[in-house]
PDB file of C-alpha atoms in Angstrom:
ATOM      1  CA  MET M   1     193.779-185.654  88.653  1.00 47.00           C
ATOM      2  CA  VAL M   2     195.821-182.945  87.167  1.00 49.00           C
ATOM      3  CA  GLU M   3     195.500-184.273  83.817  1.00 53.00           C
ATOM      4  CA  ASN M   4     191.604-184.373  83.887  1.00 54.00           C
ATOM      5  CA  ILE M   5     191.441-180.720  85.090  1.00 55.00           C
ATOM      6  CA  LEU M   6     193.772-179.737  82.214  1.00 54.00           C
ATOM      7  CA  LEU M   7     191.773-181.686  79.770  1.00 57.00           C
ATOM      8  CA  GLY M   8     188.502-180.378  81.098  1.00 60.00           C
ATOM      9  CA  LYS M   9     190.024-176.792  80.853  1.00 65.00           C
ATOM     10  CA  THR M  10     191.226-177.595  77.373  1.00 66.00           C
ATOM     11  CA  VAL M  11     187.770-178.816  76.223  1.00 65.00           C
ATOM     12  CA  GLU M  12     186.241-175.862  77.987  1.00 71.00           C
ATOM     13  CA  VAL M  13     188.501-173.258  76.007  1.00 73.00           C
ATOM     14  CA  ALA M  14     187.821-175.184  72.768  1.00 70.00           C
ATOM     15  CA  ILE M  15     184.079-175.134  73.124  1.00 68.00           C
ATOM     16  CA  GLN M  16     184.465-171.233  73.986  1.00 71.00           C
ATOM     17  CA  LYS M  17     186.650-170.639  70.969  1.00 71.00           C
ATOM     18  CA  ALA M  18     184.287-172.425  68.785  1.00 68.00           C
ATOM     19  CA  PHE M  19     181.239-170.404  69.949  1.00 68.00           C
ATOM     20  CA  GLU M  20     183.160-167.215  69.514  1.00 69.00           C
ATOM     21  CA  PHE M  21     184.250-168.387  65.906  1.00 68.00           C
ATOM     22  CA  GLY M  22     180.744-169.476  65.120  1.00 65.00           C
ATOM     23  CA  GLY M  23     179.369-165.970  66.343  1.00 64.00           C
ATOM     24  CA  LYS M  24     181.708-164.162  64.304  1.00 66.00           C
ATOM     25  CA  GLY M  25     180.773-166.232  61.182  1.00 64.00           C
ATOM     26  CA  ILE M  26     177.177-165.499  61.912  1.00 63.00           C
ATOM     27  CA  ARG M  27     177.690-161.817  62.445  1.00 67.00           C
ATOM     28  CA  PHE M  28     179.617-161.789  59.148  1.00 67.00           C
ATOM     29  CA  LEU M  29     177.002-163.581  57.144  1.00 65.00           C
ATOM     30  CA  TRP M  30     174.345-161.241  58.711  1.00 65.00           C
ATOM     31  CA  LYS M  31     176.375-158.117  57.797  1.00 72.00           C
ATOM     32  CA  ARG M  32     176.765-159.359  54.261  1.00 72.00           C
ATOM     33  CA  HIS M  33     172.970-160.019  53.925  1.00 69.00           C
ATOM     34  CA  ASP M  34     172.272-156.544  55.561  1.00 73.00           C
ATOM     35  CA  ASP M  35     174.552-154.771  53.074  1.00 76.00           C
ATOM     36  CA  ARG M  36     172.865-156.650  50.212  1.00 76.00           C
ATOM     37  CA  ILE M  37     169.459-155.517  51.425  1.00 74.00           C
ATOM     38  CA  GLN M  38     170.651-152.033  51.664  1.00 77.00           C
ATOM     39  CA  ARG M  39     172.130-152.147  48.266  1.00 78.00           C
ATOM     40  CA  ASN M  40     169.004-153.546  46.695  1.00 79.00           C
ATOM     41  CA  TYR M  41     166.920-150.883  48.507  1.00 78.00           C
ATOM     42  CA  ALA M  42     169.211-148.059  47.026  1.00 78.00           C
ATOM     43  CA  ALA M  43     168.851-149.694  43.481  1.00 78.00           C
ATOM     44  CA  GLU M  44     165.130-149.660  44.002  1.00 80.00           C
ATOM     45  CA  VAL M  45     165.069-146.099  45.151  1.00 77.00           C
ATOM     46  CA  ASN M  46     167.183-145.024  42.079  1.00 78.00           C
ATOM     47  CA  ARG M  47     164.746-147.026  39.766  1.00 80.00           C
ATOM     48  CA  THR M  48     161.688-145.266  41.213  1.00 82.00           C
ATOM     49  CA  PHE M  49     163.380-141.936  41.073  1.00 83.00           C
ATOM     50  CA  CYS M  50     164.164-142.430  37.351  1.00 81.00           C
ATOM     51  CA  ALA M  51     160.729-143.531  36.724  1.00 84.00           C
ATOM     52  CA  ARG M  52     159.218-140.380  38.311  1.00 85.00           C
ATOM     53  CA  ILE M  53     161.527-138.214  36.318  1.00 87.00           C
ATOM     54  CA  ILE M  54     160.581-139.951  33.071  1.00 88.00           C
ATOM     55  CA  LEU M  55     156.809-139.637  34.140  1.00 88.00           C
ATOM     56  CA  VAL M  56     157.088-135.899  34.934  1.00 89.00           C
ATOM     57  CA  ALA M  57     158.995-135.346  31.504  1.00 89.00           C
ATOM     58  CA  LEU M  58     156.337-137.212  29.620  1.00 90.00           C
ATOM     59  CA  CYS M  59     153.440-135.213  31.359  1.00 89.00           C
ATOM     60  CA  ALA M  60     155.206-131.803  30.579  1.00 89.00           C
ATOM     61  CA  LEU M  61     155.586-132.984  27.000  1.00 89.00           C
ATOM     62  CA  PHE M  62     151.888-133.785  26.772  1.00 90.00           C
ATOM     63  CA  VAL M  63     150.798-130.688  28.379  1.00 89.00           C
ATOM     64  CA  GLY M  64     153.203-128.648  25.958  1.00 86.00           C
ATOM     65  CA  MET M  65     151.691-130.512  23.013  1.00 89.00           C
ATOM     66  CA  VAL M  66     148.045-129.722  24.144  1.00 87.00           C
ATOM     67  CA  VAL M  67     148.829-126.088  24.747  1.00 86.00           C
ATOM     68  CA  LEU M  68     150.692-125.906  21.429  1.00 86.00           C
ATOM     69  CA  ILE M  69     147.667-127.456  19.593  1.00 87.00           C
ATOM     70  CA  SER M  70     145.115-125.312  21.359  1.00 85.00           C
ATOM     71  CA  LYS M  71     147.139-122.158  20.433  1.00 84.00           C
ATOM     72  CA  GLU M  72     147.353-123.212  16.766  1.00 83.00           C
ATOM     73  CA  SER M  73     143.678-124.020  16.478  1.00 80.00           C
ATOM     74  CA  SER M  74     142.495-120.784  17.824  1.00 70.00           C
TER      75      SER M  74
END
């Protein structure tokens, strides 16, 4: 009788520990996935920011050339 109670308690504790360990593993994997998403988003923001800077610089260069050409022609 006592052995069955101890065995049942041992199995219950083992199952509880397995669930705790599994939960920690899932949280760890989810955190890694979330960190990867945040890094990818930050890289995407950096790429779009650089693209905007390049676009503004090209527009300024184009406007400057148009102004320079119009001044020379008049």
